[in-house]
Amino acid sequence: MKTTSTYLIPALALLFLAAGPGTALAQDPPVGPPAQRRHPTYTLLGRDADLVAPDSVLNPNFVVSTASRMAEGSLWRSGYIPERMVGLDVGDVDGDGKNELAYATLRNVYLYRLEGETYTQLATFKMPDNARSVALDVFDVDGNGRREIIVTAQNDSTHAANTQILSYDGTKDLKLLAGGINYYLRVIGPENGRALVAQKPGTAGGEMFSGPVYYASLSGGKISTAGKLDLPFNVNIFNFNIGEIGLERMRLTSSIRFPTEHLILTETTGEKVWESHDEYGGSINHLNLYAYGDAAKNVEYLPTRIILADIDKDGANELIVAKNSMGGTRLFKNLRSFNAGAIEARKFTNLSLVPFFTNTNLMPGPAVDYMLADFDNNGSKDLVVGILIEPGSGMMEEARSIIFAFNNLYTVEPAPLPGQPVSGPQQGTQPGQPSPGPQSAQAPPR
């Protein structure tokens, strides 16, 4: 007959295995001193368990190339949108201090607001029949303190620009502030210094664009331009951003140039500082061309936006960009597709862009557009991403898009550098703000 101790040893072994190699039993005392708070760095070590710090700065839906652990966060997603999305942006369009989400599909514009777990459609706008949307921005174009919705579009018949500027007055229809604008418009700059820029489309038989990129504003229902931007060769209104990045605060032009789609950093002198080996910003958004070199090529694909923002509050702007995976070949100049995508952030240090984070494999398709903003009005920045699931290119295929929001991307005050005193708010708060409430991880009713 076996004794009790004979059964006890295997039972303890099973308990240890169930707990896992990294789990201590309840009676075990802590091993070593508690980890010290540390400033988020951007080493290339990935998730190294030996370097995990107790305080976190980033949503857990991102794989971070830092030594700091990420915080509890949440993921919000919309219902399926039965159209092909081309752009989105977030901003306060009615002056009430709360942000709204605007997005454009090929032929329509929608305005929504998320409050708590309620995702409400506020207003819509149908684009003119001859206008195909290619981009959307939210910006105060007339200086009245309220942001307007700028839908950059092309006339499919004449290939001229057919841009619309819309405003929201609380009714179910967005109001046309200015329409039929023969300028391509975009908003550039870091999050604390955005500016509106404009560029003329090319003429029949000519180039894709006509003239340089200018700073712009809306006056009397018309676009006024002033101050030409000094940009590198082959940079146009759709493929760049400009601003200070890195702790050195170098003012650089970041661009993604078709057809190589490499990410390039250029100094104001025109000298190239850095260029990626991989392709970034790939999309199926495009302009139809009059004539542009090779007669077999009749479209110009437009990259996704480049965002400059201080994500981890270390005083330096990071660069956020999409990295979409092409599902087909590049041999066909007028046809392309993407089957997956990710959002990457990079830090600029030692004249190079170092990986900072990339979101995990939650996206069911390539990123169309994205914005870092307080989408859910809880006081913390969210990364809002529009994703194209089905482009709807065939007669039997319905287009489908979806919006993901990685909530509370930045959730705590940065830890002090080694040797500095520990003080400030606890995890889950920012200076002067209450703890964020629970976020919706459920899709709203479809």
Tab-separated table of C-alpha atoms in Angstrom:
chain	number	residue	atom	x	y	z
A	1	MET	CA	0.000	0.000	0.000
A	2	LYS	CA	1.345	3.369	-1.034
A	3	THR	CA	1.845	6.001	1.623
A	4	THR	CA	0.496	9.559	1.535
A	5	SER	CA	3.984	10.955	0.870
A	6	THR	CA	4.197	8.791	-2.247
A	7	TYR	CA	1.252	10.684	-3.740
A	8	LEU	CA	2.311	14.049	-2.355
A	9	ILE	CA	5.500	14.401	-4.402
A	10	PRO	CA	3.848	13.958	-7.844
A	11	ALA	CA	1.030	16.258	-6.732
A	12	LEU	CA	3.479	19.034	-5.878
A	13	ALA	CA	5.244	18.528	-9.186
A	14	LEU	CA	1.949	18.871	-11.057
A	15	LEU	CA	1.137	22.005	-9.089
A	16	PHE	CA	4.468	23.528	-10.016
A	17	LEU	CA	4.010	22.700	-13.706
A	18	ALA	CA	0.495	24.128	-13.708
A	19	ALA	CA	1.754	27.325	-12.134
A	20	GLY	CA	4.347	27.693	-14.874
A	21	PRO	CA	8.058	28.310	-14.703
A	22	GLY	CA	7.617	32.032	-14.040
A	23	THR	CA	5.002	31.689	-11.270
A	24	ALA	CA	5.960	31.664	-7.592
A	25	LEU	CA	3.876	29.783	-5.014
A	26	ALA	CA	1.782	31.930	-2.693
A	27	GLN	CA	4.083	31.511	0.310
A	28	ASP	CA	7.261	32.420	-1.563
A	29	PRO	CA	8.734	35.794	-0.496
A	30	PRO	CA	9.559	38.424	-3.165
A	31	VAL	CA	12.924	37.874	-4.783
A	32	GLY	CA	15.161	40.969	-4.801
A	33	PRO	CA	14.183	44.643	-4.579
A	34	PRO	CA	11.189	45.942	-6.560
A	35	ALA	CA	11.907	47.172	-10.071
A	36	GLN	CA	12.634	50.878	-10.346
A	37	ARG	CA	10.639	53.193	-12.576
A	38	ARG	CA	12.574	54.052	-15.667
A	39	HIS	CA	12.179	56.280	-18.646
A	40	PRO	CA	10.874	54.441	-21.723
A	41	THR	CA	13.765	53.731	-24.049
A	42	TYR	CA	13.813	52.385	-27.546
A	43	THR	CA	16.236	49.518	-27.562
A	44	LEU	CA	15.706	46.721	-30.034
A	45	LEU	CA	15.341	44.085	-27.345
A	46	GLY	CA	11.609	43.571	-27.738
A	47	ARG	CA	9.768	41.980	-24.857
A	48	ASP	CA	12.708	41.003	-22.684
A	49	ALA	CA	11.357	39.691	-19.370
A	50	ASP	CA	14.519	40.693	-17.521
A	51	LEU	CA	14.049	44.339	-18.501
A	52	VAL	CA	10.373	44.729	-17.686
A	53	ALA	CA	9.559	47.861	-15.688
A	54	PRO	CA	6.448	48.145	-13.498
A	55	ASP	CA	5.039	51.289	-15.095
A	56	SER	CA	3.759	51.332	-18.627
A	57	VAL	CA	3.075	53.847	-21.358
A	58	LEU	CA	1.563	52.003	-24.273
A	59	ASN	CA	-1.586	50.070	-25.096
A	60	PRO	CA	-0.995	46.283	-24.949
A	61	ASN	CA	-2.159	45.808	-28.527
A	62	PHE	CA	1.281	46.988	-29.604
A	63	VAL	CA	4.561	45.134	-29.642
A	64	VAL	CA	7.063	47.606	-28.242
A	65	SER	CA	10.771	47.774	-28.920
A	66	THR	CA	11.426	49.185	-25.449
A	67	ALA	CA	12.448	47.987	-22.040
A	68	SER	CA	9.202	49.177	-20.482
A	69	ARG	CA	6.105	47.065	-19.977
A	70	MET	CA	2.851	48.195	-21.592
A	71	ALA	CA	-0.311	49.097	-19.711
A	72	GLU	CA	-3.743	47.543	-19.601
A	73	GLY	CA	-5.700	49.093	-22.420
A	74	SER	CA	-8.556	48.230	-24.720
A	75	LEU	CA	-9.569	47.916	-28.306
A	76	TRP	CA	-12.696	49.417	-29.840
A	77	ARG	CA	-14.028	48.566	-33.274
A	78	SER	CA	-16.893	49.763	-35.412
A	79	GLY	CA	-19.365	47.623	-37.262
A	80	TYR	CA	-18.612	46.791	-40.872
A	81	ILE	CA	-18.922	49.694	-43.289
A	82	PRO	CA	-20.270	48.481	-46.679
A	83	GLU	CA	-18.152	50.962	-48.629
A	84	ARG	CA	-14.521	51.531	-49.515
A	85	MET	CA	-13.031	53.991	-47.030
A	86	VAL	CA	-10.351	56.381	-48.281
A	87	GLY	CA	-9.601	58.624	-45.290
A	88	LEU	CA	-10.447	59.654	-41.729
A	89	ASP	CA	-9.596	62.281	-39.132
A	90	VAL	CA	-10.617	63.271	-35.598
A	91	GLY	CA	-11.365	66.763	-34.293
A	92	ASP	CA	-13.918	69.105	-32.727
A	93	VAL	CA	-16.131	70.238	-35.622
A	94	ASP	CA	-18.922	71.905	-33.626
A	95	GLY	CA	-16.944	73.830	-30.998
A	96	ASP	CA	-18.350	71.978	-27.983
A	97	GLY	CA	-14.954	70.752	-26.771
A	98	LYS	CA	-15.621	67.132	-27.782
A	99	ASN	CA	-13.980	65.381	-30.692
A	100	GLU	CA	-15.850	63.832	-33.563
A	101	LEU	CA	-14.713	61.254	-36.112
A	102	ALA	CA	-15.103	62.066	-39.807
A	103	TYR	CA	-14.418	59.554	-42.531
A	104	ALA	CA	-14.817	59.494	-46.290
A	105	THR	CA	-15.621	56.661	-48.636
A	106	LEU	CA	-15.303	56.979	-52.396
A	107	ARG	CA	-18.650	58.794	-52.704
A	108	ASN	CA	-19.839	59.702	-49.197
A	109	VAL	CA	-18.728	61.486	-46.020
A	110	TYR	CA	-19.811	60.514	-42.494
A	111	LEU	CA	-19.525	62.239	-39.115
A	112	TYR	CA	-19.723	60.215	-35.866
A	113	ARG	CA	-19.115	60.683	-32.167
A	114	LEU	CA	-18.172	58.064	-29.567
A	115	GLU	CA	-19.267	58.815	-25.995
A	116	GLY	CA	-18.896	56.024	-23.492
A	117	GLU	CA	-20.138	52.980	-25.368
A	118	THR	CA	-22.472	54.917	-27.648
A	119	TYR	CA	-21.296	55.406	-31.231
A	120	THR	CA	-23.668	57.863	-32.889
A	121	GLN	CA	-23.920	59.046	-36.476
A	122	LEU	CA	-24.290	62.826	-36.481
A	123	ALA	CA	-24.368	63.827	-40.137
A	124	THR	CA	-23.587	62.721	-43.690
A	125	PHE	CA	-22.753	64.236	-47.063
A	126	LYS	CA	-23.001	62.792	-50.571
A	127	MET	CA	-20.134	63.804	-52.836
A	128	PRO	CA	-20.945	65.211	-56.293
A	129	ASP	CA	-21.412	62.521	-58.936
A	130	ASN	CA	-18.150	63.385	-60.664
A	131	ALA	CA	-16.058	63.588	-57.490
A	132	ARG	CA	-14.085	60.565	-56.252
A	133	SER	CA	-12.651	61.106	-52.764
A	134	VAL	CA	-8.966	60.358	-52.186
A	135	ALA	CA	-8.239	61.923	-48.759
A	136	LEU	CA	-9.884	63.573	-45.739
A	137	ASP	CA	-8.637	66.011	-43.082
A	138	VAL	CA	-10.255	67.938	-40.224
A	139	PHE	CA	-8.909	71.484	-39.826
A	140	ASP	CA	-10.026	75.042	-39.023
A	141	VAL	CA	-9.658	76.447	-42.525
A	142	ASP	CA	-11.384	79.805	-41.947
A	143	GLY	CA	-10.088	80.667	-38.459
A	144	ASN	CA	-13.502	80.677	-36.746
A	145	GLY	CA	-12.413	78.312	-33.975
A	146	ARG	CA	-14.283	75.319	-35.368
A	147	ARG	CA	-12.737	72.648	-37.517
A	148	GLU	CA	-14.101	71.892	-40.934
A	149	ILE	CA	-14.018	68.635	-42.905
A	150	ILE	CA	-11.820	68.783	-46.003
A	151	VAL	CA	-12.498	66.080	-48.585
A	152	THR	CA	-9.859	66.098	-51.310
A	153	ALA	CA	-11.269	64.573	-54.480
A	154	GLN	CA	-10.615	64.225	-58.192
A	155	ASN	CA	-13.044	64.704	-61.077
A	156	ASP	CA	-13.069	61.335	-62.823
A	157	SER	CA	-14.103	62.907	-66.125
A	158	THR	CA	-11.756	65.884	-66.425
A	159	HIS	CA	-9.026	64.703	-63.978
A	160	ALA	CA	-9.149	68.122	-62.303
A	161	ALA	CA	-9.394	68.420	-58.533
A	162	ASN	CA	-12.917	68.556	-57.103
A	163	THR	CA	-12.283	69.190	-53.414
A	164	GLN	CA	-15.127	69.919	-50.968
A	165	ILE	CA	-14.989	71.728	-47.597
A	166	LEU	CA	-17.819	70.862	-45.216
A	167	SER	CA	-19.067	72.219	-41.888
A	168	TYR	CA	-21.355	70.809	-39.200
A	169	ASP	CA	-24.181	72.850	-37.668
A	170	GLY	CA	-25.931	70.180	-35.636
A	171	THR	CA	-28.267	68.977	-38.381
A	172	LYS	CA	-28.156	65.577	-40.078
A	173	ASP	CA	-26.572	66.959	-43.269
A	174	LEU	CA	-23.059	68.383	-43.443
A	175	LYS	CA	-23.126	71.841	-45.012
A	176	LEU	CA	-21.072	72.682	-48.086
A	177	LEU	CA	-18.809	75.580	-47.132
A	178	ALA	CA	-16.886	75.551	-50.421
A	179	GLY	CA	-17.096	73.079	-53.299
A	180	GLY	CA	-15.570	72.329	-56.677
A	181	ILE	CA	-12.149	73.550	-55.515
A	182	ASN	CA	-9.473	72.901	-58.114
A	183	TYR	CA	-6.787	72.325	-55.493
A	184	TYR	CA	-5.619	69.214	-53.727
A	185	LEU	CA	-5.617	70.041	-49.992
A	186	ARG	CA	-3.912	68.296	-47.086
A	187	VAL	CA	-3.029	69.029	-43.453
A	188	ILE	CA	0.621	68.591	-42.456
A	189	GLY	CA	2.899	69.235	-39.478
A	190	PRO	CA	3.233	67.768	-35.970
A	191	GLU	CA	0.180	67.427	-33.729
A	192	ASN	CA	0.853	70.773	-32.021
A	193	GLY	CA	1.487	72.746	-35.204
A	194	ARG	CA	-0.667	71.534	-38.078
A	195	ALA	CA	-1.083	73.626	-41.224
A	196	LEU	CA	-3.186	73.488	-44.384
A	197	VAL	CA	-1.332	73.153	-47.700
A	198	ALA	CA	-2.506	73.188	-51.307
A	199	GLN	CA	-1.240	72.159	-54.723
A	200	LYS	CA	-2.773	72.504	-58.177
A	201	PRO	CA	-3.461	69.403	-60.292
A	202	GLY	CA	-1.660	68.942	-63.578
A	203	THR	CA	-3.153	69.924	-66.897
A	204	ALA	CA	-4.074	67.700	-69.839
A	205	GLY	CA	-0.970	66.200	-71.395
A	206	GLY	CA	1.202	67.553	-68.607
A	207	GLU	CA	2.473	66.444	-65.232
A	208	MET	CA	0.511	65.041	-62.321
A	209	PHE	CA	0.774	68.299	-60.339
A	210	SER	CA	1.089	71.902	-61.419
A	211	GLY	CA	3.423	74.140	-59.461
A	212	PRO	CA	4.755	73.856	-55.899
A	213	VAL	CA	3.005	73.169	-52.582
A	214	TYR	CA	1.782	76.317	-50.783
A	215	TYR	CA	0.426	77.104	-47.336
A	216	ALA	CA	-3.286	77.789	-47.731
A	217	SER	CA	-6.431	79.143	-46.060
A	218	LEU	CA	-10.084	79.651	-46.970
A	219	SER	CA	-11.318	83.199	-47.537
A	220	GLY	CA	-14.647	84.172	-49.093
A	221	GLY	CA	-15.310	80.604	-50.130
A	222	LYS	CA	-12.058	80.444	-52.077
A	223	ILE	CA	-8.633	79.002	-51.329
A	224	SER	CA	-5.885	81.574	-50.834
A	225	THR	CA	-2.256	80.511	-51.007
A	226	ALA	CA	0.798	82.187	-49.512
A	227	GLY	CA	4.289	80.965	-48.763
A	228	LYS	CA	5.782	78.201	-50.890
A	229	LEU	CA	7.149	75.169	-49.079
A	230	ASP	CA	10.763	74.345	-49.870
A	231	LEU	CA	10.481	70.619	-50.530
A	232	PRO	CA	12.839	67.996	-51.980
A	233	PHE	CA	12.512	66.869	-55.580
A	234	ASN	CA	9.646	64.433	-56.278
A	235	VAL	CA	7.767	65.434	-53.138
A	236	ASN	CA	4.121	66.357	-53.693
A	237	ILE	CA	1.189	67.248	-51.480
A	238	PHE	CA	0.194	63.636	-50.820
A	239	ASN	CA	3.492	61.991	-49.885
A	240	PHE	CA	5.156	64.033	-47.124
A	241	ASN	CA	5.073	65.596	-43.698
A	242	ILE	CA	7.472	68.138	-42.228
A	243	GLY	CA	8.463	69.011	-38.669
A	244	GLU	CA	10.931	68.477	-35.853
A	245	ILE	CA	11.582	64.883	-34.792
A	246	GLY	CA	13.934	63.283	-32.272
A	247	LEU	CA	15.484	64.735	-29.142
A	248	GLU	CA	17.834	66.738	-31.391
A	249	ARG	CA	14.690	68.469	-32.777
A	250	MET	CA	15.932	68.320	-36.339
A	251	ARG	CA	13.451	69.800	-38.806
A	252	LEU	CA	13.153	67.148	-41.483
A	253	THR	CA	10.900	66.332	-44.401
A	254	SER	CA	9.546	62.789	-44.182
A	255	SER	CA	8.305	61.412	-47.484
A	256	ILE	CA	7.143	58.206	-49.173
A	257	ARG	CA	7.801	58.404	-52.884
A	258	PHE	CA	6.038	56.362	-55.516
A	259	PRO	CA	6.914	53.877	-57.028
A	260	THR	CA	9.660	52.673	-54.617
A	261	GLU	CA	7.571	53.614	-51.560
A	262	HIS	CA	10.680	53.894	-49.392
A	263	LEU	CA	10.438	56.134	-46.331
A	264	ILE	CA	12.938	58.987	-46.735
A	265	LEU	CA	14.133	61.715	-44.354
A	266	THR	CA	15.561	64.867	-45.921
A	267	GLU	CA	17.113	67.994	-44.402
A	268	THR	CA	15.949	71.478	-45.337
A	269	THR	CA	19.119	71.762	-47.425
A	270	GLY	CA	17.881	68.901	-49.597
A	271	GLU	CA	20.423	66.395	-48.299
A	272	LYS	CA	19.038	62.903	-47.645
A	273	VAL	CA	19.547	61.806	-44.043
A	274	TRP	CA	18.013	58.328	-44.068
A	275	GLU	CA	16.117	55.932	-46.351
A	276	SER	CA	14.355	52.673	-45.511
A	277	HIS	CA	14.915	49.374	-47.281
A	278	ASP	CA	11.284	48.321	-46.904
A	279	GLU	CA	8.174	49.795	-48.489
A	280	TYR	CA	5.816	51.939	-46.400
A	281	GLY	CA	2.469	53.632	-46.870
A	282	GLY	CA	1.216	51.444	-49.704
A	283	SER	CA	-2.439	51.864	-50.617
A	284	ILE	CA	-4.881	51.529	-53.503
A	285	ASN	CA	-5.942	55.194	-53.253
A	286	HIS	CA	-4.876	56.836	-56.483
A	287	LEU	CA	-5.173	59.690	-58.919
A	288	ASN	CA	-5.959	59.109	-62.564
A	289	LEU	CA	-3.342	60.682	-64.808
A	290	TYR	CA	-3.571	62.609	-68.039
A	291	ALA	CA	-0.186	61.485	-69.297
A	292	TYR	CA	2.875	60.856	-67.205
A	293	GLY	CA	5.894	59.401	-68.934
A	294	ASP	CA	5.102	55.759	-69.641
A	295	ALA	CA	1.906	55.584	-71.713
A	296	ALA	CA	0.980	52.240	-70.129
A	297	LYS	CA	0.711	53.857	-66.707
A	298	ASN	CA	-2.504	55.762	-66.074
A	299	VAL	CA	-2.729	55.872	-62.262
A	300	GLU	CA	-0.550	57.296	-59.512
A	301	TYR	CA	-0.950	55.528	-56.165
A	302	LEU	CA	-1.021	57.760	-53.096
A	303	PRO	CA	0.660	56.743	-49.829
A	304	THR	CA	-1.046	56.792	-46.468
A	305	ARG	CA	-0.353	59.754	-44.213
A	306	ILE	CA	2.763	60.254	-42.069
A	307	ILE	CA	2.059	61.426	-38.497
A	308	LEU	CA	4.509	63.322	-36.286
A	309	ALA	CA	3.587	63.168	-32.589
A	310	ASP	CA	5.166	62.841	-29.162
A	311	ILE	CA	3.679	59.500	-28.138
A	312	ASP	CA	5.600	58.774	-24.929
A	313	LYS	CA	5.863	62.405	-23.733
A	314	ASP	CA	9.647	62.493	-23.740
A	315	GLY	CA	9.680	65.871	-25.511
A	316	ALA	CA	10.491	64.467	-28.960
A	317	ASN	CA	8.158	63.695	-31.841
A	318	GLU	CA	7.983	60.138	-33.129
A	319	LEU	CA	6.981	59.186	-36.646
A	320	ILE	CA	3.893	57.006	-37.232
A	321	VAL	CA	3.402	55.287	-40.583
A	322	ALA	CA	1.565	52.324	-42.110
A	323	LYS	CA	3.321	49.217	-43.343
A	324	ASN	CA	0.873	47.374	-45.556
A	325	SER	CA	1.724	43.996	-47.065
A	326	MET	CA	1.107	43.699	-50.775
A	327	GLY	CA	-0.886	40.646	-51.754
A	328	GLY	CA	0.082	40.641	-55.414
A	329	THR	CA	2.855	41.575	-57.801
A	330	ARG	CA	4.224	44.966	-58.766
A	331	LEU	CA	4.447	43.964	-62.432
A	332	PHE	CA	1.044	45.457	-63.231
A	333	LYS	CA	1.389	49.233	-63.186
A	334	ASN	CA	-2.328	49.947	-62.916
A	335	LEU	CA	-3.341	47.186	-60.507
A	336	ARG	CA	-2.367	46.353	-56.939
A	337	SER	CA	-3.788	44.828	-53.777
A	338	PHE	CA	-2.866	44.464	-50.108
A	339	ASN	CA	-3.825	41.607	-47.818
A	340	ALA	CA	-2.607	42.822	-44.413
A	341	GLY	CA	-1.268	45.855	-42.630
A	342	ALA	CA	0.307	47.249	-39.492
A	343	ILE	CA	0.997	50.630	-37.917
A	344	GLU	CA	4.579	51.368	-36.940
A	345	ALA	CA	6.079	54.131	-34.828
A	346	ARG	CA	9.740	55.038	-35.074
A	347	LYS	CA	12.049	57.262	-33.058
A	348	PHE	CA	14.712	59.393	-34.709
A	349	THR	CA	18.098	58.971	-33.078
A	350	ASN	CA	21.679	58.993	-34.350
A	351	LEU	CA	20.461	60.072	-37.795
A	352	SER	CA	18.343	56.952	-38.121
A	353	LEU	CA	14.743	55.883	-37.553
A	354	VAL	CA	14.683	53.232	-34.836
A	355	PRO	CA	11.586	50.992	-34.407
A	356	PHE	CA	9.538	52.023	-31.374
A	357	PHE	CA	6.360	49.944	-31.671
A	358	THR	CA	4.143	48.123	-34.110
A	359	ASN	CA	0.583	46.981	-33.468
A	360	THR	CA	-0.004	43.262	-33.179
A	361	ASN	CA	-1.837	41.197	-35.777
A	362	LEU	CA	-5.318	42.498	-35.040
A	363	MET	CA	-5.948	44.279	-38.316
A	364	PRO	CA	-7.998	42.244	-40.819
A	365	GLY	CA	-6.635	44.220	-43.764
A	366	PRO	CA	-4.389	47.116	-44.823
A	367	ALA	CA	-4.565	50.507	-43.125
A	368	VAL	CA	-6.262	53.179	-45.221
A	369	ASP	CA	-5.774	56.101	-42.857
A	370	TYR	CA	-5.122	56.720	-39.155
A	371	MET	CA	-4.968	59.510	-36.618
A	372	LEU	CA	-3.604	59.937	-33.092
A	373	ALA	CA	-6.267	61.844	-31.141
A	374	ASP	CA	-8.684	61.625	-28.217
A	375	PHE	CA	-11.323	59.702	-30.142
A	376	ASP	CA	-13.476	58.714	-27.166
A	377	ASN	CA	-13.170	62.030	-25.256
A	378	ASN	CA	-11.732	60.529	-22.078
A	379	GLY	CA	-8.597	62.702	-21.970
A	380	SER	CA	-6.163	60.134	-23.412
A	381	LYS	CA	-4.849	59.801	-26.960
A	382	ASP	CA	-6.102	56.893	-29.072
A	383	LEU	CA	-4.752	55.558	-32.346
A	384	VAL	CA	-7.735	55.387	-34.703
A	385	VAL	CA	-7.199	53.266	-37.819
A	386	GLY	CA	-9.412	52.860	-40.880
A	387	ILE	CA	-8.945	49.412	-42.424
A	388	LEU	CA	-9.970	48.161	-45.848
A	389	ILE	CA	-11.179	44.559	-45.725
A	390	GLU	CA	-12.580	44.247	-49.251
A	391	PRO	CA	-11.990	46.903	-51.933
A	392	GLY	CA	-15.166	45.984	-53.821
A	393	SER	CA	-13.392	46.017	-57.166
A	394	GLY	CA	-15.439	43.257	-58.807
A	395	MET	CA	-19.113	43.314	-59.806
A	396	MET	CA	-19.945	40.537	-57.329
A	397	GLU	CA	-17.742	41.795	-54.511
A	398	GLU	CA	-19.057	44.258	-51.951
A	399	ALA	CA	-16.602	46.716	-50.455
A	400	ARG	CA	-16.102	46.470	-46.689
A	401	SER	CA	-14.179	48.685	-44.295
A	402	ILE	CA	-13.881	48.896	-40.529
A	403	ILE	CA	-12.488	51.304	-37.918
A	404	PHE	CA	-10.305	50.175	-35.013
A	405	ALA	CA	-9.376	52.415	-32.074
A	406	PHE	CA	-6.465	51.390	-29.885
A	407	ASN	CA	-7.644	53.193	-26.755
A	408	ASN	CA	-5.411	55.071	-24.326
A	409	LEU	CA	-2.239	54.691	-26.339
A	410	TYR	CA	-0.412	56.804	-23.761
A	411	THR	CA	-1.626	56.175	-20.218
A	412	VAL	CA	0.921	57.318	-17.647
A	413	GLU	CA	3.413	60.062	-17.018
A	414	PRO	CA	6.901	59.024	-18.199
A	415	ALA	CA	9.078	57.663	-15.431
A	416	PRO	CA	12.079	59.767	-14.451
A	417	LEU	CA	15.487	58.923	-15.751
A	418	PRO	CA	17.680	56.778	-13.470
A	419	GLY	CA	18.776	58.753	-10.385
A	420	GLN	CA	15.775	61.096	-10.419
A	421	PRO	CA	13.132	61.027	-7.659
A	422	VAL	CA	9.916	59.114	-8.280
A	423	SER	CA	6.797	61.267	-8.103
A	424	GLY	CA	3.645	62.068	-10.011
A	425	PRO	CA	0.481	60.209	-10.897
A	426	GLN	CA	0.076	56.479	-10.697
A	427	GLN	CA	-0.469	54.134	-13.582
A	428	GLY	CA	-3.589	54.839	-15.609
A	429	THR	CA	-3.556	58.629	-15.213
A	430	GLN	CA	-1.943	61.652	-16.774
A	431	PRO	CA	-1.023	64.865	-14.968
A	432	GLY	CA	-4.144	66.791	-14.004
A	433	GLN	CA	-6.536	64.184	-15.398
A	434	PRO	CA	-8.816	61.621	-13.738
A	435	SER	CA	-8.331	57.936	-14.230
A	436	PRO	CA	-9.805	56.842	-17.562
A	437	GLY	CA	-12.999	54.858	-17.335
A	438	PRO	CA	-13.557	51.477	-18.905
A	439	GLN	CA	-13.429	51.435	-22.685
A	440	SER	CA	-15.665	49.561	-25.053
A	441	ALA	CA	-14.173	46.426	-26.524
A	442	GLN	CA	-17.466	45.502	-28.152
A	443	ALA	CA	-18.647	46.347	-31.617
A	444	PRO	CA	-21.733	48.592	-31.563
A	445	PRO	CA	-25.001	47.201	-32.907
A	446	ARG	CA	-24.817	46.845	-36.668
